[in-house]
Amino acid sequence: MTVAAKQSPPKFSRQRSAEGVRLSLSGDWTLIASHRLEEEAHRMVEEARGDRLIVIDLAQVSQLDTAGAWLINRARHELARRDVAVALEHVRPEYSTLLEEAHYRIFEAPARPNFNLIFILLSDLGQSIVDALHEFYRGVSFLGEFVSSMIYVASRPHRFRLTSLVAQIELIGFRSVPIIVLINVLVGAIVAQQGIFQLLRFGASSYTVSLIGILVLRELGVLLTSIMIAGRSGSAITAELGSMKMREEVDALLVMGLSPIEVLIAPRVLGLIISLPILTFIADMAALFGGMIVSWWYGGISPVAFASLLKEAIALHTFLVGIIKAPFMALVIGLIASMDGLATKGSAESLGRQVTSSVVKSIFMVIVMDGLFAIFFASIDY
Amino acid sequence: MSSFSTYADGAAEQRPNRDVIISVRDLVVGFGDRTVVKGLDLDVFRGEVLGVVGGSGQGKSVLTRAILGLVPARAGAIRIFGQDRDALAPTERRILEQRWGVLFQNGALFSGLTVKQNIQMPMRETREISYHLMDELAMLKLELVGLPPDAADKFPSELSGGMVKRAALARALALDPELVFLDEPTSGLDPIGAAEFDELIGTLQQTLGLTVFMVTHDLDSLYSICDRVAALAEGRVIAAGPLETLLESDHPWLKAYFHGVRGGRLSAAHIEHKDEEWKPAPTTR
């Protein structure tokens, strides 16, 4: 015996009697019948429209639930509005409580705000500008809070959470090494391949080494690492802080008189600031290695020749330009991730939104920062 | 435990033809090398309110989750509405699962949906009805559980604890289930709210002819709405029956539970006011 086999669809039959019309309902007047139930109730009103007196007989109804009771009541109400007198007959006691509980009433819908497309468009535009400004303001004030709490911690070194910092460095730095090495070897190899391929036409394929050296050390190493870390660790920080916020763990810290910035955010942001230059260095080496392999294999430049060409092409400052940028990128990623994490509201949806916005914003800001640094270094001729 | 009958049920013996809606036999559930439920037997009869009590970590939640199919059983049989869920085809299983409603301890409302959308979720997914009727039914359920109409468009994070429980109950009742599982329905509510909620469950149980499986720590709920109480200890049912039977039991845990500092006060009061006690009428569906 299956569950479905027990169902019998809701039906009614119509007989004309002396006093008027009798509608005998039968079957299961329950929500399981889905649209069948609705159609049947609707048909009931349609068929009885012209009559003056209707008797609804519930004797044959095998099951009734709130949906069925509601629809019967709604049909009664609609008939009554058309001046049809309606009476119920053979109502079992348990059905009568149900019918009473589900008596027809109109639920007033909460007032909808003015729905004007242009109005909404303009108000959304204004709202998003105001939000963006607010965001910027919050970002700056958050940076201030972070710096002041760093100064506070620096004056009381024993309060610094070293264990937590080390854990973060492991999570953010150490565990990212394989993926950072992998993508940078590949990017170094691709740049080398393209360089050789394009420069060969001018007979200048040995300049490929300068291309790789300068491009990787100044820009690509730090940029790729920052973007990777924004996606990998920035999202993790936002999600972690966001779920702590949802579970009131952040509030628990506050009422203990502890600062979330000091306890939660400082170790993460410092972990990023320490990890990112190291990862950038590793990324640089990996990309140079990738470039070297391809130059050797594809361009016929031996590793010894590669090394001496590289030495001519770059100076210490080429390397430093890349590395100097790394801690600033880390600060931007860390602050955006923490800020968005703490801005999480109660819902799971909001957490998802915050993580997305954190990653998008940090990658965007990393590229903007890189541009600003490019202008800066060009103007100081470094 | 041998001195105490592991399955004492006076009511069932008196009325052997009562419809069994859940039957659990020799259920064993464990995690890793830890067995939580050890050969448990339990019957839930149609139209009753069964209260399940037991100390923390004695297997109440695990039993509920095993009946709901959220944790696999290692051994034993669970029959719901006379059917062995594990033997059913997936479609039949889904139909069976639509015949029960669950109120989770913390509500488990979908946080990204409004209260109304939460209530409509089961209807939307399993029934083909018009949006108009869905709206009306959602508002009706909302009113049944005693929430104001303006709660409909609020998100769960904007509700108070008591309102979350009511909204979650409305969602559990969305498809007019025959069987409702309540996991600590009154926990986290103030005494007035808890009493109101008890009363609500009692009223709904009578109106809709529900069978209620209620895990609770609230002694007031046991006294006010439960027809039968099953006590769990060490992964077994140590006693099941009307509250009076359990009150007279001399099992050490039950004595401590009902005649301890908190329980004692209530059981004394209960005996005094026995005549005025609220009693659900037998209902059929």
Coordinates of C-alpha atoms in Angstrom, one line a residue, chain A residues 58 61-65 69 91-101, chain B residues 205-209 282-285:
Chain A
L58 CA -20.1 17.7 3.8
V61 CA -15.9 14.5 2.7
S62 CA -13.3 12.0 3.7
Q63 CA -10.6 14.5 4.7
L64 CA -10.5 18.2 5.3
D65 CA -7.6 20.5 6.1
A69 CA -11.9 24.6 4.9
V91 CA -20.6 18.9 9.4
R92 CA -18.6 16.6 11.6
P93 CA -17.5 18.1 14.9
E94 CA -13.8 18.1 14.0
Y95 CA -14.6 19.8 10.7
S96 CA -16.6 22.5 12.4
T97 CA -13.7 23.6 14.6
L98 CA -11.6 23.7 11.5
L99 CA -14.1 25.6 9.5
E100 CA -14.5 28.0 12.4
E101 CA -10.8 28.5 12.7
Chain B
Q205 CA -3.5 19.9 18.2
Q206 CA -7.2 19.8 18.8
T207 CA -8.3 21.9 15.8
L208 CA -6.1 20.2 13.3
G209 CA -6.1 16.8 14.8
P282 CA -9.6 12.8 21.7
T283 CA -9.5 13.8 18.0
T284 CA -9.8 11.9 14.8
R285 CA -9.0 13.0 11.4

